Coordinates of C-alpha atoms in Angstrom, one line a residue:
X21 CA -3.8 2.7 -10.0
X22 CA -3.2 6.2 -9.7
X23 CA -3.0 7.0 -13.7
X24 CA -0.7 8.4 -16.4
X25 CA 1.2 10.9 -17.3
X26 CA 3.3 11.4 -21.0
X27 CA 6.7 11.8 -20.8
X28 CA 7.9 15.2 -22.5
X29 CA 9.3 14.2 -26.2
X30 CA 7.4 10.3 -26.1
X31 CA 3.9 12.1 -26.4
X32 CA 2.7 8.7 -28.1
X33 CA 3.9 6.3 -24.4
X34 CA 1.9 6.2 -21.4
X35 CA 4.1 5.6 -18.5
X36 CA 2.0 4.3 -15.4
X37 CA 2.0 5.6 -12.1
X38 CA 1.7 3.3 -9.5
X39 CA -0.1 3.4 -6.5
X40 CA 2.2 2.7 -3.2
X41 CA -0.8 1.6 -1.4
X42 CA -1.9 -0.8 -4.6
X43 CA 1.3 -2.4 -4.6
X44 CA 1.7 -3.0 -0.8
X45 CA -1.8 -4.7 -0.8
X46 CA -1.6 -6.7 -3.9
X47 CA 2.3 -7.8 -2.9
X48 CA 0.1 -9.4 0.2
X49 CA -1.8 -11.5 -2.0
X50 CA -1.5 -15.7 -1.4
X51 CA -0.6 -15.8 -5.2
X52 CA 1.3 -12.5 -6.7
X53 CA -0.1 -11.7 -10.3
X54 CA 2.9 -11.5 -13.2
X55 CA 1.2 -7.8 -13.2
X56 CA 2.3 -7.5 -9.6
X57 CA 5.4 -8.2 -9.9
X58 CA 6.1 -6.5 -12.9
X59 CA 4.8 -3.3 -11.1
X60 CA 6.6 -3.4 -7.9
X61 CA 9.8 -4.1 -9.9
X62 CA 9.3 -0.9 -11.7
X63 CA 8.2 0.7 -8.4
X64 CA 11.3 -0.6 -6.7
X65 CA 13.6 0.5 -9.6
X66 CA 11.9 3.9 -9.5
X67 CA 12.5 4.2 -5.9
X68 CA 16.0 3.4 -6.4
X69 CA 16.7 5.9 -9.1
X70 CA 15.2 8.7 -6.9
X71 CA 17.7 7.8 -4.0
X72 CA 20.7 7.4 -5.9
X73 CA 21.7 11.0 -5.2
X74 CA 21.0 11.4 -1.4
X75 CA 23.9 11.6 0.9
X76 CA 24.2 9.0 3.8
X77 CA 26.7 8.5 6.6
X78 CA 27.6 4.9 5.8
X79 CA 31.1 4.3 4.8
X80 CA 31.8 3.0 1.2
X81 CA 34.3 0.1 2.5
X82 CA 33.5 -3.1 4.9
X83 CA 36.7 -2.0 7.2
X84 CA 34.6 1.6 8.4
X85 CA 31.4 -0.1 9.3
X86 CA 32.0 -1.2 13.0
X87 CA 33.4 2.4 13.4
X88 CA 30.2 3.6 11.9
X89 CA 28.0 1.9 13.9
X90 CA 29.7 2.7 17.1
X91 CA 29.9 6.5 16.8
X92 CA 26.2 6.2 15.6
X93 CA 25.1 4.4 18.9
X94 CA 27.3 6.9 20.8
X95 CA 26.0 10.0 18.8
X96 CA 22.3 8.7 19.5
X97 CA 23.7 7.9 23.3
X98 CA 24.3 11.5 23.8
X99 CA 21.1 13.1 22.4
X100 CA 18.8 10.3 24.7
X101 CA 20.7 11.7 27.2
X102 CA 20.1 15.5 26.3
X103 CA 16.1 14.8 25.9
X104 CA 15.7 12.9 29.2
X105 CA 17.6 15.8 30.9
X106 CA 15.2 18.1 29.4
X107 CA 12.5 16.4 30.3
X108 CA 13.8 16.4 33.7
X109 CA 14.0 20.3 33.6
X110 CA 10.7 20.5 32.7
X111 CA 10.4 20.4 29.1
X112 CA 7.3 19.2 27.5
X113 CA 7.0 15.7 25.6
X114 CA 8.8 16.3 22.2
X115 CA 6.4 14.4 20.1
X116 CA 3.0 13.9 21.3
X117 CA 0.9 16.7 22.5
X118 CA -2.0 14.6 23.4
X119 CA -3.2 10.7 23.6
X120 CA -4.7 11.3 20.3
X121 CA -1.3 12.5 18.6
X122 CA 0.2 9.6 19.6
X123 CA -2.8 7.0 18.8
X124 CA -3.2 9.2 15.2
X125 CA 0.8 8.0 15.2
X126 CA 0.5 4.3 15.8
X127 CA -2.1 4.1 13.6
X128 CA -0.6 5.7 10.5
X129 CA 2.7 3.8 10.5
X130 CA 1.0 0.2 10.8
X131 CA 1.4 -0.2 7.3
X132 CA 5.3 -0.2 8.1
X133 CA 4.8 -1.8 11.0
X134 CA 2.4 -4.8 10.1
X135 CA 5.0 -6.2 7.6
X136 CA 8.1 -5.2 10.0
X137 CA 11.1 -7.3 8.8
X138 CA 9.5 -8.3 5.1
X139 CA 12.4 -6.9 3.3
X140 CA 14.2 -10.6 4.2
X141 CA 11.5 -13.2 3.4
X142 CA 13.1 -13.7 -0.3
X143 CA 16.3 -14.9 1.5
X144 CA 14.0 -17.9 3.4
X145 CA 14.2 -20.2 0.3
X146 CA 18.1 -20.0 0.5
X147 CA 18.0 -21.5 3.9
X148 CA 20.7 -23.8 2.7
X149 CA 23.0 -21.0 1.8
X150 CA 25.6 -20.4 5.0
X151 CA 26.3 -16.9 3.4
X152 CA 22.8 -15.4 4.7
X153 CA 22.9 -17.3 8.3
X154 CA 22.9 -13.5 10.1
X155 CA 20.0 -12.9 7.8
X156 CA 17.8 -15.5 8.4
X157 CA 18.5 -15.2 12.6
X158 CA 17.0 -11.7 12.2
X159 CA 14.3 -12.6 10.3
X160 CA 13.0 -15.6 12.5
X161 CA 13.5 -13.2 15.6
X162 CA 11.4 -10.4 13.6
X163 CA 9.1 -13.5 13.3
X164 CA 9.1 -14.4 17.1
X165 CA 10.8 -17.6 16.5
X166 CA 7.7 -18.5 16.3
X167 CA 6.3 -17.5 19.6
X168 CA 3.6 -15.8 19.3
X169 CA 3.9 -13.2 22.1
X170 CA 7.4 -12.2 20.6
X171 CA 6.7 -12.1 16.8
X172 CA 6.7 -8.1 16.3
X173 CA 3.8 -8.1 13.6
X174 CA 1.4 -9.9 16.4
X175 CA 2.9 -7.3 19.1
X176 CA 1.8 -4.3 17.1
X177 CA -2.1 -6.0 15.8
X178 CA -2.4 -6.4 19.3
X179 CA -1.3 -2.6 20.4
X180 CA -3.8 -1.5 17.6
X181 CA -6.0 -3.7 18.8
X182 CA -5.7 -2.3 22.5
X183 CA -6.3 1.5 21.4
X184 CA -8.9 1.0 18.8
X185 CA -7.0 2.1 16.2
X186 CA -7.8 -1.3 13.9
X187 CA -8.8 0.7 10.6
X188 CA -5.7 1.7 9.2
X189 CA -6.1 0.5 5.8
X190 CA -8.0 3.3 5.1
X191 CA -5.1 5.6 5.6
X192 CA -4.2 8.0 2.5
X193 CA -1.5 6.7 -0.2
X194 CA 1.6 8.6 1.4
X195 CA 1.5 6.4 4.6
X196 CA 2.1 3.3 2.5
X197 CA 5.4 4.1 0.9
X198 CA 7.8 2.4 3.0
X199 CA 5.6 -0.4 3.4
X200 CA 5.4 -1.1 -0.1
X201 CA 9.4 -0.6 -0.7
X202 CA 9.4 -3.7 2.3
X203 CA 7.5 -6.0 0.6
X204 CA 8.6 -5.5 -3.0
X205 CA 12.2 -5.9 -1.5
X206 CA 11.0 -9.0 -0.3
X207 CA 9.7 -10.2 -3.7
X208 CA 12.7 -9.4 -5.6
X209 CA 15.2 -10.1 -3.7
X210 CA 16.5 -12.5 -6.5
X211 CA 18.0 -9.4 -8.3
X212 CA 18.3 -7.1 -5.5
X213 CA 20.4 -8.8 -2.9
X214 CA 23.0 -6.2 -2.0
X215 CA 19.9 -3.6 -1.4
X216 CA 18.0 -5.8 0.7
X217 CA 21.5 -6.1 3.0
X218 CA 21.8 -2.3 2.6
X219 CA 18.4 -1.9 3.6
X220 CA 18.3 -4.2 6.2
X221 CA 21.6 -2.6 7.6
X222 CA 19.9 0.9 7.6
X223 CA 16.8 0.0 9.0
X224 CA 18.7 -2.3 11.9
X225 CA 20.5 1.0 13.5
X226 CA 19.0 2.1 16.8
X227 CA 17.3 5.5 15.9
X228 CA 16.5 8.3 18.7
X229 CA 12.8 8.3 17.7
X230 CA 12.2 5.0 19.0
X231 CA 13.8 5.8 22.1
X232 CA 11.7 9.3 22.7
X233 CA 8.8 7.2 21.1
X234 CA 8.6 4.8 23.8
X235 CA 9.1 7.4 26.4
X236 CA 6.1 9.3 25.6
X237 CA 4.0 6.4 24.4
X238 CA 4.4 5.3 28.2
X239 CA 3.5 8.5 29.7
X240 CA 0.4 8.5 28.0
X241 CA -0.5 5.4 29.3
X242 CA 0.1 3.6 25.8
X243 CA 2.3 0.0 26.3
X244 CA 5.4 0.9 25.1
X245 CA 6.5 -2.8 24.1
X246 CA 7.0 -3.0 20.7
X247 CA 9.2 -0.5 21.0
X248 CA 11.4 -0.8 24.1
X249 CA 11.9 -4.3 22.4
X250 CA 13.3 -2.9 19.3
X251 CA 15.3 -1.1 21.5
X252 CA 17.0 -4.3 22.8
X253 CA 16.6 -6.3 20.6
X254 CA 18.6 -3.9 17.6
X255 CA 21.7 -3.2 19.9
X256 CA 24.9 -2.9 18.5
X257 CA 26.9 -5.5 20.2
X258 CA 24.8 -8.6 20.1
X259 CA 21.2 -7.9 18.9
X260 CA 20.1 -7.1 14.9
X261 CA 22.3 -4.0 14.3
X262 CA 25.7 -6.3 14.7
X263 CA 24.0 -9.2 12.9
X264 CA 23.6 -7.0 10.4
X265 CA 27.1 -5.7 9.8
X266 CA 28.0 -10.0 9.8
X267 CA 25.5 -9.9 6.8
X268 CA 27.1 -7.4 5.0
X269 CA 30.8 -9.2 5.2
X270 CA 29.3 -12.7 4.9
X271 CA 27.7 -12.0 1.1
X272 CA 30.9 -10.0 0.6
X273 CA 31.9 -11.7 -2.9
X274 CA 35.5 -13.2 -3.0
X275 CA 35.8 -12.8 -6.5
X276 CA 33.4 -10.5 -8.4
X277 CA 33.3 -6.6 -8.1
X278 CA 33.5 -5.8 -4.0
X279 CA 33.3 -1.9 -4.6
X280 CA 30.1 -2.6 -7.1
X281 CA 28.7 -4.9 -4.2
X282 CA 29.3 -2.0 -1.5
X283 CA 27.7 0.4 -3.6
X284 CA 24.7 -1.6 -4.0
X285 CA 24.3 -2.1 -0.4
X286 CA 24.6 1.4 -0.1
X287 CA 21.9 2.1 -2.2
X288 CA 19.5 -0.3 0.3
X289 CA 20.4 2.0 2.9
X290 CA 19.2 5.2 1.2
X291 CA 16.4 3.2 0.8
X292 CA 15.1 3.6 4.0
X293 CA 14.4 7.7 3.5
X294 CA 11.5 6.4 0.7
X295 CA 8.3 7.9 2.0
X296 CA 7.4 9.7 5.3
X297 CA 9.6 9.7 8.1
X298 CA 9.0 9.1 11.8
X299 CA 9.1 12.4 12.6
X300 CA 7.3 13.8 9.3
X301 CA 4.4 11.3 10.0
X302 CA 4.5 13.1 14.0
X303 CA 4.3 16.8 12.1
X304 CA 1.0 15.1 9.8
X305 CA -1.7 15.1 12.9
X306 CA -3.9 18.3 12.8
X307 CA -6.3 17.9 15.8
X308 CA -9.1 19.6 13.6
X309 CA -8.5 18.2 10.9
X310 CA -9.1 14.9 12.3
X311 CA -11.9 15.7 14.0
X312 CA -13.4 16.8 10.7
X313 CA -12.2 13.7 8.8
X314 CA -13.7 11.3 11.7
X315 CA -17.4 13.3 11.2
X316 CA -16.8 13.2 7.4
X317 CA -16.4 9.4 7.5
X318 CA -19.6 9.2 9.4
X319 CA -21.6 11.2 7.3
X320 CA -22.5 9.1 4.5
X321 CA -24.4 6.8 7.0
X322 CA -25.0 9.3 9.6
X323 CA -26.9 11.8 7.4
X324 CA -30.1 9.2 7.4
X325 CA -29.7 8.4 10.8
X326 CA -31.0 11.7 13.3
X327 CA -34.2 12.7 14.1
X328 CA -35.9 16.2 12.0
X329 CA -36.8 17.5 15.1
X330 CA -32.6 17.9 16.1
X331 CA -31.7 21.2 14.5
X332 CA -28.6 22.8 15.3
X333 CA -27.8 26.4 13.9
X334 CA -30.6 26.3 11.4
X335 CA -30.4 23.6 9.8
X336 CA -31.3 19.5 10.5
X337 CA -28.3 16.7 11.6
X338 CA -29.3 15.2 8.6
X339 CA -29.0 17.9 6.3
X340 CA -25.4 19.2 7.6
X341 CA -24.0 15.8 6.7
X342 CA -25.5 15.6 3.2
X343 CA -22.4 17.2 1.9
X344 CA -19.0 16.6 3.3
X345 CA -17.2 19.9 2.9
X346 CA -20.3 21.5 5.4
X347 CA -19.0 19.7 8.2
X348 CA -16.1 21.8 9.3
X349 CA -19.3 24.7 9.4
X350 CA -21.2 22.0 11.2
X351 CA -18.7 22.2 14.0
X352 CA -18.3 25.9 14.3
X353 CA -22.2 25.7 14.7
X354 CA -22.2 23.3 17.5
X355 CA -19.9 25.7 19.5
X356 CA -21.9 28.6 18.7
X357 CA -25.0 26.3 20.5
X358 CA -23.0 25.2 22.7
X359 CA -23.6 21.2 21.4
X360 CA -19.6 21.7 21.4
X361 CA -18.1 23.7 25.0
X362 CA -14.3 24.2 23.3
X363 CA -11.5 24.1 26.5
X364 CA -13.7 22.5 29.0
X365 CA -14.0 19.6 30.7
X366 CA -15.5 17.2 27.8
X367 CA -18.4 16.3 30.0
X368 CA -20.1 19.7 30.0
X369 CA -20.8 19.1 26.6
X370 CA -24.0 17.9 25.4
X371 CA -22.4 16.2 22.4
X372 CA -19.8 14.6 24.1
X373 CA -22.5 13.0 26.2
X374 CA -24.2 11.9 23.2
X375 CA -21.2 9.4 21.6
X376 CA -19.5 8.4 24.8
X377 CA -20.7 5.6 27.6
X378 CA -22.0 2.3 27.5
X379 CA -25.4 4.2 27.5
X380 CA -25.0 6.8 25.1
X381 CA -27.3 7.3 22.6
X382 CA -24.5 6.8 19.8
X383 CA -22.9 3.9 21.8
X384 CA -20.5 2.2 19.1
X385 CA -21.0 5.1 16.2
X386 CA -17.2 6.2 17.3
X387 CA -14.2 3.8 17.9
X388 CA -11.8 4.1 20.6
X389 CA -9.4 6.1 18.7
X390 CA -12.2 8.3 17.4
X391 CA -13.6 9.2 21.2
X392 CA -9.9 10.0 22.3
X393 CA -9.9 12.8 19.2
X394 CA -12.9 14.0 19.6
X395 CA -12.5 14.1 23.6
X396 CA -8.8 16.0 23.3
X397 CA -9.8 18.0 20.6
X398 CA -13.3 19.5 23.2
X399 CA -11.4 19.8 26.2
X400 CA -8.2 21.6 24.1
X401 CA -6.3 24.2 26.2
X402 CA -7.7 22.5 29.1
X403 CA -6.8 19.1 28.1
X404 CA -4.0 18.8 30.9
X405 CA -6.5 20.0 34.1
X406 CA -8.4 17.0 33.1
X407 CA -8.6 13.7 35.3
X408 CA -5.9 11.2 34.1
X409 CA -8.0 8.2 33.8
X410 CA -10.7 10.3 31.3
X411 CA -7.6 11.6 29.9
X412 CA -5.8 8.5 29.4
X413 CA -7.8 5.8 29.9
X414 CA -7.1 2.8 32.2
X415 CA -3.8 1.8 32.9
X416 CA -2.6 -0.6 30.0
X417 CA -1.2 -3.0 32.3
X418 CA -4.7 -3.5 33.5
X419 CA -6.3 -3.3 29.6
X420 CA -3.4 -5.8 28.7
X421 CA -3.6 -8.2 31.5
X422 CA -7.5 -8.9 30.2
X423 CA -6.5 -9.3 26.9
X424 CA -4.0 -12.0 27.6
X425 CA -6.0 -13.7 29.8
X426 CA -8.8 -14.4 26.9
X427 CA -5.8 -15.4 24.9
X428 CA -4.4 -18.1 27.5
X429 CA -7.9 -19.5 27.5
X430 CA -8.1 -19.7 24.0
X431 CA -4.6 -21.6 24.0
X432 CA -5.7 -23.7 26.5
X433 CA -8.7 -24.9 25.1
X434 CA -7.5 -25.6 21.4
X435 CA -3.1 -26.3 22.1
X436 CA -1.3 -27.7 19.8
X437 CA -0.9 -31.4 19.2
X438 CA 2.9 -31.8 18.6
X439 CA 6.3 -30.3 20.4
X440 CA 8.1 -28.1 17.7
X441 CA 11.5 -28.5 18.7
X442 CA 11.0 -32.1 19.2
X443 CA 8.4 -32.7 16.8
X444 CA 6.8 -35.7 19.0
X445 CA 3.5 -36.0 20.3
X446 CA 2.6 -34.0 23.8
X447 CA 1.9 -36.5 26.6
X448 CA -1.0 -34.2 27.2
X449 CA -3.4 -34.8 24.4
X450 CA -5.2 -32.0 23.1
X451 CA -9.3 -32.2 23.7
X452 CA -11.5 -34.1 20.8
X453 CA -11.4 -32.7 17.5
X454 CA -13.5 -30.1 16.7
X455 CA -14.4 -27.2 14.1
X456 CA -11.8 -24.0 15.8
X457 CA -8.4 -26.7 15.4
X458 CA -9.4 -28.5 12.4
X459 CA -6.5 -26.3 9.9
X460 CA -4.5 -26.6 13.0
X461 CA -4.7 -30.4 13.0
X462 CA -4.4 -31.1 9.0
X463 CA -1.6 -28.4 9.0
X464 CA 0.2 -31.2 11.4
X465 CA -0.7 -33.9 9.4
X466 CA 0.7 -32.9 6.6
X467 CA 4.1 -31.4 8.0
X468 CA 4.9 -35.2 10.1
X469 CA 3.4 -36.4 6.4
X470 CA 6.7 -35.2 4.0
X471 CA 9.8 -36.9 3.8
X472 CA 11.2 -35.0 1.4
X473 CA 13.9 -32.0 2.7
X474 CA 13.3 -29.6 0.3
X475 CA 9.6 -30.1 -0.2
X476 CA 9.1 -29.7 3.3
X477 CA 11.1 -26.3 3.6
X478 CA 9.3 -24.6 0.7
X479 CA 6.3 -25.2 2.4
X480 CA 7.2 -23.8 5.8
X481 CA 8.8 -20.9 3.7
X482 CA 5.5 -20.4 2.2
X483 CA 3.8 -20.2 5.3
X484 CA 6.3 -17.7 7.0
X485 CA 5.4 -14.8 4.6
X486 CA 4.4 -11.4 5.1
X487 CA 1.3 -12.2 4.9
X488 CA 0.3 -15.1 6.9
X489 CA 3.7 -15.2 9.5
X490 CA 1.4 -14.1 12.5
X491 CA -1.3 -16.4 11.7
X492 CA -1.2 -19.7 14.5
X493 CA -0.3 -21.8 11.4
X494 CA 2.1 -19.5 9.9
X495 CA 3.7 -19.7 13.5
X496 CA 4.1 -23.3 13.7
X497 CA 5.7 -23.3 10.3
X498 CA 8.0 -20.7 11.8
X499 CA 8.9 -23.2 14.7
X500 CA 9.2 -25.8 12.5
X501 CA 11.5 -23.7 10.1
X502 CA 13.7 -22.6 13.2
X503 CA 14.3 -26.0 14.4
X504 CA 15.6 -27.2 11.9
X505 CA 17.5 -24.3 11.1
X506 CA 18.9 -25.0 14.8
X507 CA 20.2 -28.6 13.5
X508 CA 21.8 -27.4 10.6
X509 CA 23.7 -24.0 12.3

């Protein structure tokens, strides 16, 4: 936690401040603490109470909403429009100056992204309920249906995965905001149903980031996937956005307070502006900056690590990285060698040649992510003139096509034993038992094992959480969960 501060006038109360990035992590945990959840109930409260007041487009009765949401699709219809016609002209990209800027992007919103659709996982365990049908159909599709290649948290480990850009949870506290709003959403939903449909509503509308987003991302030879799916996948006449207007009248209650009900559902909404933004998040990346954060995360190890005899402006390798705040000097010093040749061609630089290749002598010391920084932040005003493929990298058609190759292999070797729709044995047997299935195989046991309804839907339920959805069992609970959903709806 974060600390305490004393309120003016209650100088003998403590009031705790809580850490967004504690909560989001602990709300990830197999079994939430009674700590937890009292936390992320005063976190969510809090978060609340600082939105009440901000304005928001969304109309205060049921009857507006489909006008709403069509002159929002049309507003962000035009301004596409205006962008690609810019672009056109001869504008440059909107967003992303460089590779880096837009891995340095994908990376900092994978807390968001890595629990994408968590705000409706409370609503699982009223499966029974007809009222929260549209809700449930969004969340299995956020969830893949179960399908692995379309369950949008195993889409984005995989992009991260792709570009290197695996060690977000060391990001700072102010990029796990939204996040933690998700999943505390998601464990009180109990008490905060009308917030989660107002958030879900909110965060369902098609916004002009993601369209520019995946523009760019595909220019700089990024797979834009994830986010050309949202595009479809959201629309406003058949996809998430209209299914989540049906939620909105289908909890309407028929005889308690409607206006009280709206009003809720219009705070969820205003939920979504907790934290950074899209395009504040864009506005965070400081090429330099990073650079100097990268060597700073490398120094603790690094400074025991290089010979005496490499002295750069005076001083040993070793020595510059014994203190953190000299390694913004350490830079300016390897320019004035010329270690560093600033708005080159990285490869005339004898410390690019040092971290980058199979054969460097700091092979590994740098991830992907890392080597695109420090590679755009060299070549600088020159970063354009450069070769595409040092540039950008290999196509990620090509990059992808390997990965999914391993995968198929993987599937192949170690299927699954039962049909998930059908729930019967494949006529194709899966190979001998054997340490890699042996979850998967008691995990089937004991589903075909329960006779019980209920019993068997909490435990699927349990499975399909934030934090364990994407995992191959938490998959086949998905399935599972769906099909029968499928019988009943």
């Amino acid at each position: 936690m974060s600390g305490v501060h004393i309120e003016i006038g209650r100088p003998q109360q403590a009031v705790r401040q809580w850490s967004a990035k504690s909560i989001y992590f602990s709300l990830l945990e197999s079994e939430l603490s009674a700590r937890t959840k009292a936390e992320s109930a005063a976190f969510l409260a809090r978060q609340l109470s600082e939105t009440h007041s901000h304005a928001t487009s969304m109309p205060a009765t049921l009857a507006e909403l489909e006008t709403w949401l069509a002159e929002h699709n049309e507003l962000v219809g035009h301004q596409y429009h205006e962008y690609l016609a810019g672009r056109k002209a001869g504008q440059p990209r909107r967003y992303f100056r460089s590779k880096s800027h837009a891995l340095f992007f994908l990376r900092a919103v994978a807390p968001t992204k890595l629990v994408d659709g968590s705000w409706l996982y409370g609503l699982m365990k009223h499966w029974q309920d007809p009222r929260l049908v549209s809700l449930i159909k969004i969340y299995l599709e956020e969830l893949g249906d179960g399908v692995e290649a379309m369950n949008h948290v195993v889409l984005y480990r995989k992009l991260l995965k792709l570009n290197a850009c695996e060690d977000w949870k060391n990001l700072d506290e102010k990029f796990f905001t939204q996040g933690a709003i998700q999943l505390a959403l998601a464990t009180h939903t109990d008490s905060h149903l009308p917030e989660v449909i107002g958030f879900n509503l909110g965060y369902e509308q098609l916004p002009l980031h993601l369209l520019i987003t995946a523009y760019e991302l595909k220019e700089l030879n990024i797979d834009p996937y994830y986010f050309t799916l949202h595009t479809t996948i959201d629309n406003a006449q058949s996809g998430h956005a209209r299914g989540a207007i049906d939620a909105v009248r289908e909890a309407m209650p028929v005889f308690a307070d409607a206006s009280d009900y709206m009003q809720r559902v219009i705070n969820g909404v205003k939920l979504n502006d907790v934290g950074l933004s899209t395009l504040d998040i864009i506005q965070q990346f400081d090429m330099q900056a990073e650079v100097v954060r990268i060597l700073q995360s490398k120094a603790n190890i690094g400074q025991f690590m290089h010979s005496d005899r490499c002295v750069i402006g005076g001083r040993t390798v070793n020595d510059w990285l014994k203190e953190q705040d000299q390694v913004a000097l350490f830079l300016q010093e390897m320019e004035k060698t010329g270690w560093v040749k600033r708005h080159h061609n990285p490869e005339e630089s004898p410390f690019w040649k040092v971290i980058a290749g199979d054969k460097a002598p700091m092979f590994g010391v740098f991830t992907g992510y890392e080597q695109q920084v420090i590679y755009d932040w060299i070549a600088g005003e020159a970063l354009e003139s450069q070769l595409m493929l040092a540039r950008l990298g290999k196509p990620w058609r090509m990059v992808e096509k390997q990965a999914i190759a391993h995968d198929e292999a993987l599937h192949k070797k170690y299927g699954n034993v039962y049909d998930f729709r059908s729930g019967h044995k494949l006529t194709q047997q899966m190979r001998q038992a054997n340490d890699f299935n042996q979850d998967q195989l008691a995990f089937e046991r004991h589903v075909h094992g329960i006779d019980d309804e209920q019993i068997l839907m909490d435990f699927l339920v349990e499975w399909m959480s934030p934090a364990k959805h994407y995992t191959p069992l938490g998959l086949s609970a998905t399935r599972y969960f769906k099909s029968h959903m499928d019988s009943l709806f």
